[in-house]
Short mmCIF file of C-alpha atoms and ligand atoms in Angstrom, two decimals:
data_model
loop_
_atom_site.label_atom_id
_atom_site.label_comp_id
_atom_site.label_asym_id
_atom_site.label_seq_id
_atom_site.Cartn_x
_atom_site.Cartn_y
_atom_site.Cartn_z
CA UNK I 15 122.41 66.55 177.59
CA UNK I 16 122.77 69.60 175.77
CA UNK I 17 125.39 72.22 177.08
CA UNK I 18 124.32 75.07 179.61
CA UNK I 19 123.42 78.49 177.74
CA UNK I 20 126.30 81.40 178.41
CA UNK I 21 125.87 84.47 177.20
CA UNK I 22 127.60 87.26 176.72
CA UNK I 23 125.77 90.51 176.63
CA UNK I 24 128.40 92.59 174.71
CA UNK I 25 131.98 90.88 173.31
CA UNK I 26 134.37 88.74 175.41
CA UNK I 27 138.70 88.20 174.02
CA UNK I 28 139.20 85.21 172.84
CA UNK I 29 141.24 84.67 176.21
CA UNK I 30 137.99 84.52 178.42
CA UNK I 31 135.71 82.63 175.07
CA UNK I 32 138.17 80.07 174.53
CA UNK I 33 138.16 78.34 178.09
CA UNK I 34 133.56 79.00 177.73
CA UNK I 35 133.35 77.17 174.44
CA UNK I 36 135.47 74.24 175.36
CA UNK I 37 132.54 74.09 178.53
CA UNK I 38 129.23 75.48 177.26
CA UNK I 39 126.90 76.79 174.30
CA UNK I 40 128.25 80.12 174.12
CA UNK I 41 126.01 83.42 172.17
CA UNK I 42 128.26 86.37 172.14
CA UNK I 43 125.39 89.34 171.55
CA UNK I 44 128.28 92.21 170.01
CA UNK I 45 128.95 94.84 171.31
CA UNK I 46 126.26 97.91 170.93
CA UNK I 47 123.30 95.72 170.38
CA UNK I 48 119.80 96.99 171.03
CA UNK I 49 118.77 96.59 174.59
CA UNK I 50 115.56 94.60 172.88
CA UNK I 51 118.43 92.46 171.09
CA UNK I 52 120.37 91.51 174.45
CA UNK I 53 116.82 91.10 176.36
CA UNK I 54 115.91 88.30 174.26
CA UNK I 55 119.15 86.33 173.59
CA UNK I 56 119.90 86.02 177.09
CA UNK I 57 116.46 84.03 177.44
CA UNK I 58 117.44 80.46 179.38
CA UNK I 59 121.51 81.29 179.99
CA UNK I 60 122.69 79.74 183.07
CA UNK I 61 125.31 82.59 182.86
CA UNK I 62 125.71 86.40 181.26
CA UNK I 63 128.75 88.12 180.87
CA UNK I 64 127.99 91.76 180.87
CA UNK I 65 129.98 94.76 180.97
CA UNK I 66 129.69 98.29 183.22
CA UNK I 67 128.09 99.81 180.06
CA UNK I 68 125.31 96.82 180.04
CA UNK I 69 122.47 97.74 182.62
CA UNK I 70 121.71 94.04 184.66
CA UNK I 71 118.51 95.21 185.97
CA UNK I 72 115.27 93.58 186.96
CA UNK I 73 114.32 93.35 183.22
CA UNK I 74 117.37 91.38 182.39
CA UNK I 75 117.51 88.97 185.18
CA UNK I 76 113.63 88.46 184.15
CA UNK I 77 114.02 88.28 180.19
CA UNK I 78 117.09 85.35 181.15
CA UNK I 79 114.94 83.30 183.33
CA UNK I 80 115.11 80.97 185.78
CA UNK I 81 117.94 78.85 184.64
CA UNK I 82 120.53 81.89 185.20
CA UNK I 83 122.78 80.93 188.38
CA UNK I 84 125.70 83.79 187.62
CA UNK I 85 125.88 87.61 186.42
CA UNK I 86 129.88 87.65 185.48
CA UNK I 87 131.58 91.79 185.58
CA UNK I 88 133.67 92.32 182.67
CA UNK I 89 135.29 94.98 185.03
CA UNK I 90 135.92 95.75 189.06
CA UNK I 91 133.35 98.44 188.73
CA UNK I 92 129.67 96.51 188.78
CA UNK I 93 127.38 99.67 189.15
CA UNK I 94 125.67 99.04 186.26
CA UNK I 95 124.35 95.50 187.89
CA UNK I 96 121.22 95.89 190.47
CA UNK I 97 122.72 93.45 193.48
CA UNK I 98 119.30 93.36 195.26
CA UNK I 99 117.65 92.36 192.39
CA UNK I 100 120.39 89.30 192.18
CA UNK I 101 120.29 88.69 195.56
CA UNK I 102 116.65 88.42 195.44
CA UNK I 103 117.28 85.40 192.77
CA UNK I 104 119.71 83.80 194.79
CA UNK I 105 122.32 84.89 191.78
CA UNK I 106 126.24 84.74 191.94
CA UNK I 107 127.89 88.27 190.84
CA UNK I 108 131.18 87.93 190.02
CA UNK I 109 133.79 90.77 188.80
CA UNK I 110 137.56 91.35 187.88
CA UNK I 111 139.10 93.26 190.75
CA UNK I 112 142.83 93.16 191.08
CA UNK I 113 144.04 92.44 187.49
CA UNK I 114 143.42 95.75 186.09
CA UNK I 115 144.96 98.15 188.85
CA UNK I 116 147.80 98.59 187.12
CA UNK I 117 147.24 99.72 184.02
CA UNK I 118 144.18 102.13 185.73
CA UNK I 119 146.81 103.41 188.12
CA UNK I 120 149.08 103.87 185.41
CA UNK I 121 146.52 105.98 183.51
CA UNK I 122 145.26 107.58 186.45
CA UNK I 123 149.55 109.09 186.35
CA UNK I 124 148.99 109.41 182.88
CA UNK I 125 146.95 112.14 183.21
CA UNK I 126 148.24 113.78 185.90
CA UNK I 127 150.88 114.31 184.58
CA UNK I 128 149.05 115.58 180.96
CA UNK I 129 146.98 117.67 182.53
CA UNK I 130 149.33 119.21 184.72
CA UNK I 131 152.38 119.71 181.88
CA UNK I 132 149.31 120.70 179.42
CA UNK I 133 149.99 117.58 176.68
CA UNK I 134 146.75 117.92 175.03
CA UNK I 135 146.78 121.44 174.54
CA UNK I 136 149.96 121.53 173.29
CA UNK I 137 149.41 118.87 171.14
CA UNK I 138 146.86 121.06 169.55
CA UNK I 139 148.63 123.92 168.80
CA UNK I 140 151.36 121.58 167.10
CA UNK I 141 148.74 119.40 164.88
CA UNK I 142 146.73 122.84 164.09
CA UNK I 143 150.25 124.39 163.00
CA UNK I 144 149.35 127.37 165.35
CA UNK I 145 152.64 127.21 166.98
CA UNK I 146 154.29 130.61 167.16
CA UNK I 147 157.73 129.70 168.10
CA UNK I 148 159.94 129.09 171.09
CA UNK I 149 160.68 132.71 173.15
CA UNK I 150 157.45 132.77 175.36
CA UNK I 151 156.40 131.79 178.75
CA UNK I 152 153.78 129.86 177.54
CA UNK I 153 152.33 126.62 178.12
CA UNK I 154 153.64 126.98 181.96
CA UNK I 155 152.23 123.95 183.60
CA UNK I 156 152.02 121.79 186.98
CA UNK I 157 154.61 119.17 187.88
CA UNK I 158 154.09 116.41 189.85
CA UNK I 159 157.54 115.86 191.34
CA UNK I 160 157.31 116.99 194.47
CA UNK I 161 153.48 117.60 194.50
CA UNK I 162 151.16 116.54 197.20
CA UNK I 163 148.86 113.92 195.37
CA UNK I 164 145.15 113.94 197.34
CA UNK I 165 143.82 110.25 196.51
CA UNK I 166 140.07 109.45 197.43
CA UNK I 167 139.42 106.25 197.46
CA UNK I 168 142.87 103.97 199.12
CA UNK I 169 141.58 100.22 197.52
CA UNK I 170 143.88 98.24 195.01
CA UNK I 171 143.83 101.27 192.48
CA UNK I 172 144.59 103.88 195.00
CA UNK I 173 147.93 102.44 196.79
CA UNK I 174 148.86 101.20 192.67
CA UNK I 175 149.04 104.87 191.93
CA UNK I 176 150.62 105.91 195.22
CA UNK I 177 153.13 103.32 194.67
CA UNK I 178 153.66 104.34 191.43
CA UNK I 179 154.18 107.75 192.21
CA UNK I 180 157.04 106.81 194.50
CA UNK I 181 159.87 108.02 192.12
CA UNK I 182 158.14 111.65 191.50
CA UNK I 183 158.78 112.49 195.11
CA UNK I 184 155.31 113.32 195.93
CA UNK I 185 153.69 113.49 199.15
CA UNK I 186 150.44 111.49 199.35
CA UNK I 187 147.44 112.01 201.33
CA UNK I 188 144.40 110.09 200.69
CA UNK I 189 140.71 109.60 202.17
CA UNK I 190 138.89 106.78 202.86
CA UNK I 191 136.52 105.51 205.31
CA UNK I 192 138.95 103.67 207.50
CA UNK I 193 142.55 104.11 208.02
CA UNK I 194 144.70 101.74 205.44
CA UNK I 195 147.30 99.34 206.54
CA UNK I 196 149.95 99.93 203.71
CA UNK I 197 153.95 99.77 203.39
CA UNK I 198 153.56 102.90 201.86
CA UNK I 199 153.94 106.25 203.03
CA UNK I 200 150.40 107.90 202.75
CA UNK I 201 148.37 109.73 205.26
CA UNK I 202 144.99 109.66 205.71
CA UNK I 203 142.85 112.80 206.13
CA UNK I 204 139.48 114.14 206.17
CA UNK I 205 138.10 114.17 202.35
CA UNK I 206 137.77 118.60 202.91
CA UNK I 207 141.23 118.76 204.52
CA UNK I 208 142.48 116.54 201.50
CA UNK I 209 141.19 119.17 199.25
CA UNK I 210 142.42 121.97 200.74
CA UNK I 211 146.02 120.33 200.65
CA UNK I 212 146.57 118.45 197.31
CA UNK I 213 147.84 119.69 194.45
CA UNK I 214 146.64 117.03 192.46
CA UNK I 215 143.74 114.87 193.53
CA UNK I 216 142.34 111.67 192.23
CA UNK I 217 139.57 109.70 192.25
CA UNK I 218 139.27 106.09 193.28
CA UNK I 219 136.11 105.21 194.87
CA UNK I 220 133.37 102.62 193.43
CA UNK I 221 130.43 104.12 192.20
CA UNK I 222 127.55 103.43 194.66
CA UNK I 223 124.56 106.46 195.63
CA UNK I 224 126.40 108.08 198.36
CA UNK I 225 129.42 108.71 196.27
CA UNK I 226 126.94 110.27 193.04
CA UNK I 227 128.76 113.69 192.85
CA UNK I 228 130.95 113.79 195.46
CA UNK I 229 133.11 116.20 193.73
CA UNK I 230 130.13 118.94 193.48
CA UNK I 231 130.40 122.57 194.07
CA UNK I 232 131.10 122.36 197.35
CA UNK I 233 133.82 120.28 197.27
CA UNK I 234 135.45 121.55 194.39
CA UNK I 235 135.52 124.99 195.93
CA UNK I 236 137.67 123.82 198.63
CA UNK I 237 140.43 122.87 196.38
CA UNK I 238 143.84 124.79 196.24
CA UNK I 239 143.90 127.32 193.39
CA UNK I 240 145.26 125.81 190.34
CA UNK I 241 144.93 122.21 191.58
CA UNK I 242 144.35 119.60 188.96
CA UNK I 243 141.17 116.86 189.28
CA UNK I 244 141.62 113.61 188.03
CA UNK I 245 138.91 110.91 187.52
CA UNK I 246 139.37 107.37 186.13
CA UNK I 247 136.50 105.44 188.30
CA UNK I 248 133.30 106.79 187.50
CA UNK I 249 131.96 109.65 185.62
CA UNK I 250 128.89 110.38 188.18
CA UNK I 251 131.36 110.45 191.03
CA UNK I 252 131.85 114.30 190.02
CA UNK I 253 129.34 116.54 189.09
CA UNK I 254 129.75 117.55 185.47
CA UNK I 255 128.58 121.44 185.30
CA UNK I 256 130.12 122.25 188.65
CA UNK I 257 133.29 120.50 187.13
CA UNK I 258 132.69 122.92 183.99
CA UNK I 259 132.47 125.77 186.67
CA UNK I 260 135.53 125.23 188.22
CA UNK I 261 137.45 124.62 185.16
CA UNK I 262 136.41 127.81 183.70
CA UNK I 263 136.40 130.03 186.87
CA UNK I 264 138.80 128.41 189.02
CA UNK I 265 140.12 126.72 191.62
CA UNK I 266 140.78 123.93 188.78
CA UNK I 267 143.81 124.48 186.31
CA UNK I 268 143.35 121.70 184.71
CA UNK I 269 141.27 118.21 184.87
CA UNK I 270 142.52 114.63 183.33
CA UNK I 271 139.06 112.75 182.94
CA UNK I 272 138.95 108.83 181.51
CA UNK I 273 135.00 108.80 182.83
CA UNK I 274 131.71 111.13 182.18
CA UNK I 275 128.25 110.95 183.56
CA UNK I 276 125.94 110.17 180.67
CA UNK I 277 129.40 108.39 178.75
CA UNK I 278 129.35 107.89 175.55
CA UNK I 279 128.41 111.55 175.32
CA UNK I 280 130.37 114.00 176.59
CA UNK I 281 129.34 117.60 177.57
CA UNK I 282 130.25 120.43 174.42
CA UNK I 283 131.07 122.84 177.12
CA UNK I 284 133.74 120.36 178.59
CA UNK I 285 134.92 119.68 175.18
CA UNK I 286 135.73 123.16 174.16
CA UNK I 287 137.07 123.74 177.09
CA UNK I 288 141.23 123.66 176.37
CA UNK I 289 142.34 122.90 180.16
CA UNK I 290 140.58 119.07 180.01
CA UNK I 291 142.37 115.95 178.87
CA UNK I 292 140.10 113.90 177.89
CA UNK I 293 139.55 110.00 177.72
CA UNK I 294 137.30 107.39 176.25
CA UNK I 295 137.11 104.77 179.64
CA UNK I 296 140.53 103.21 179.29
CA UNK I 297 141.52 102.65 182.15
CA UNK I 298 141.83 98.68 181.75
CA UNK I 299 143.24 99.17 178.02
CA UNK I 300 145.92 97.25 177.66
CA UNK I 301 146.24 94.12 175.64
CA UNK I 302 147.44 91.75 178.67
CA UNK I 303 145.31 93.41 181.05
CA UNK I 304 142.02 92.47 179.26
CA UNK I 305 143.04 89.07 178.84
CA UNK I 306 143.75 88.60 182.41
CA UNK I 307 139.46 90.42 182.80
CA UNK I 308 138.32 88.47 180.16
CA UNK I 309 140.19 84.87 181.41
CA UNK I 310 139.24 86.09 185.36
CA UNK I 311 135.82 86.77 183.83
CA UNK I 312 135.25 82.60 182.40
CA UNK I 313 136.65 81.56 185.54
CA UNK I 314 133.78 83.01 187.58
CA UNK I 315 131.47 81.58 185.34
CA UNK I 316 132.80 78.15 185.32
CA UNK I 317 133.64 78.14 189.22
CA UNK I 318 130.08 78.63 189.73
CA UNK I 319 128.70 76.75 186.79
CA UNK I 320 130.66 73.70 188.40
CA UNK I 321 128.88 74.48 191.76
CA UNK I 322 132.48 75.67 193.39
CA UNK I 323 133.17 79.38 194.94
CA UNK I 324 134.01 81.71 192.14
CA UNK I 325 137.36 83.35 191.99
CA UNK I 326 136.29 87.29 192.62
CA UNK I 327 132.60 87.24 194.24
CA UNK I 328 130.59 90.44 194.55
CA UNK I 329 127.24 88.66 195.83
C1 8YV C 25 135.61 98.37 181.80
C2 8YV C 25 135.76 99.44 183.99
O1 8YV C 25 135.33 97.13 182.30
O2 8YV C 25 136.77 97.84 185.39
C3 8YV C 25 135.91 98.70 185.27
O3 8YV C 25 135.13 98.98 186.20
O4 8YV C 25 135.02 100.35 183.90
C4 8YV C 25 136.55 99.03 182.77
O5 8YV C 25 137.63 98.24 183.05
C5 8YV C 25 136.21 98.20 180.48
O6 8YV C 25 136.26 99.44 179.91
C6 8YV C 25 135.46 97.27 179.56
O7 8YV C 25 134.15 97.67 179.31
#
């Protein structure tokens, strides 16, 4: 009997391969293949291992055929795979939820805390050896201790950064569609009343339809003057030229972004502008925290390859 066909659709560590090859006939496609390239190698795979960047679409579940039984997220994020279409096959989706709040959190403080003390811009001036000298109130930024932190979106990378943010004495608020059960001290708010009241806010939702620019004009211009956005879930969830807007013309002092609509390519006009810290997606970016995806990722494949419930189910 030869061994069932797993693909993956862009790379996998060798901490998530290792445990597939022992198991199965494993094609790792690369990362940035053609789209034609990943349609036809994942002809006949019982699973694919994709990542958010990979569209799983009708096309793909096609092109892989009837074999497939599981669609494995290299990531907790799994807009880039169309669920009805799965569920329409009777497919497993699987993703990594949990093992990467952490070090997302983490960043999500990260930049906070550069965009409000200004790290990037005065990096600049140092590396460009346009540094005039110590004597001038310049370079006055936000802090965070003692700020009131606005979080939208209270899941598993929400309450990471709000418990993370315990020693900078900050008050949180946060909005979400129900009210959180949580150790922590955090109070939940309307999303405009949120805005109106946070210093810094920062955002934590999944990407679905309804959340597609939810930071827009509108609700950027209810934001406190000088109040800093942060975004490490998805670029799309804010809407880039009001964003640009609002960073030029105010409220925004500052924005820390990890995520852009469109990503790779990023707008010129956010580029140039010097308030904007900004990210290539890596959020999850650690060494041990992409082993723990990758490994989490196999052992949704396997658990449903071996007809048992997987670890982390989506669908
Ligand atoms: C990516 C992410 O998976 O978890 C998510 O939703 O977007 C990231 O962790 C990671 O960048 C690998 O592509």
């Amino acid at each position: 009997m030869t061994a069932p066909r797993v693909v993956v659709a862009g790379s996998l560590r060798e901490a998530g391969l290792a445990p597939l090859r022992e198991r199965y006939d494993v094609d790792v496609v690369g990362d940035g293949a053609p789209r034609e390239t990943v349609l036809e190698r994942v002809a006949g795979a019982r699973a694919i291992v994709a990542r958010p960047g990979i569209p799983v679409d009708e096309a793909l579940l096609d092109a892989a055929g009837s074999e497939l039984a599981v669609v494995s997220n290299f990531g907790v994020g799994y807009d880039n795979v169309d669920l009805d279409a799965a569920r329409r096959r009777g497919l497993r989706v699987t993703n990594t939820p949990g093992v990467l709040s952490a070090a997302t959190a983490e960043l999500a403080v990260t930049l906070m805390l550069a965009a409000g003390r200004r790290v990037a811009e005065g990096d600049a001036i140092v590396r460009a050896d346009r540094w005039p000298g110590l004597g001038r109130d310049e370079f006055l930024g936000r802090s965070l201790v003692g700020a009131t932190v606005g979080l939208i979106g209270f899941g598993r990378i929400g309450q990471t950064v709000a418990e993370l943010l315990r020693g900078f004495d900050a008050r949180i608020v946060y909005a979400d569609v129900a009210e959180v059960q949580t150790e922590l001290e955090a109070q939940r708010l309307e999303l405009d009343e949120l805005l109106a009241v946070a210093d810094f806010v920062s955002v934590h939702v999944a990407y679905t339809e309804e959340a597609r620019h939810l930071i827009g004009a509108r609700t950027l211009g209810l934001m406190k003057p000088g109040a800093i956005l942060v975004n490490t879930s998805r670029g799309a969830v804010v809407d880039t030229d009001a964003l640009i807007a609002a960073l030029r013309d105010g409220p925004l002092a500052a924005a820390g972004l990890d995520v852009f609509e469109g990503e790779p390519d990023v707008p010129a006009a956010l580029r140039e502008l010097p308030n904007t810290v900004l990210l290539p997606h890596i959020g999850s970016a650690t060494a041990a925290t992409r082993d723990a995806m990758a490994r989490l990722a196999a052992d949704n494949v396997i658990a449903v390859l071996e007809g048992r419930e997987p670890p982390t189910p989506v669908v």
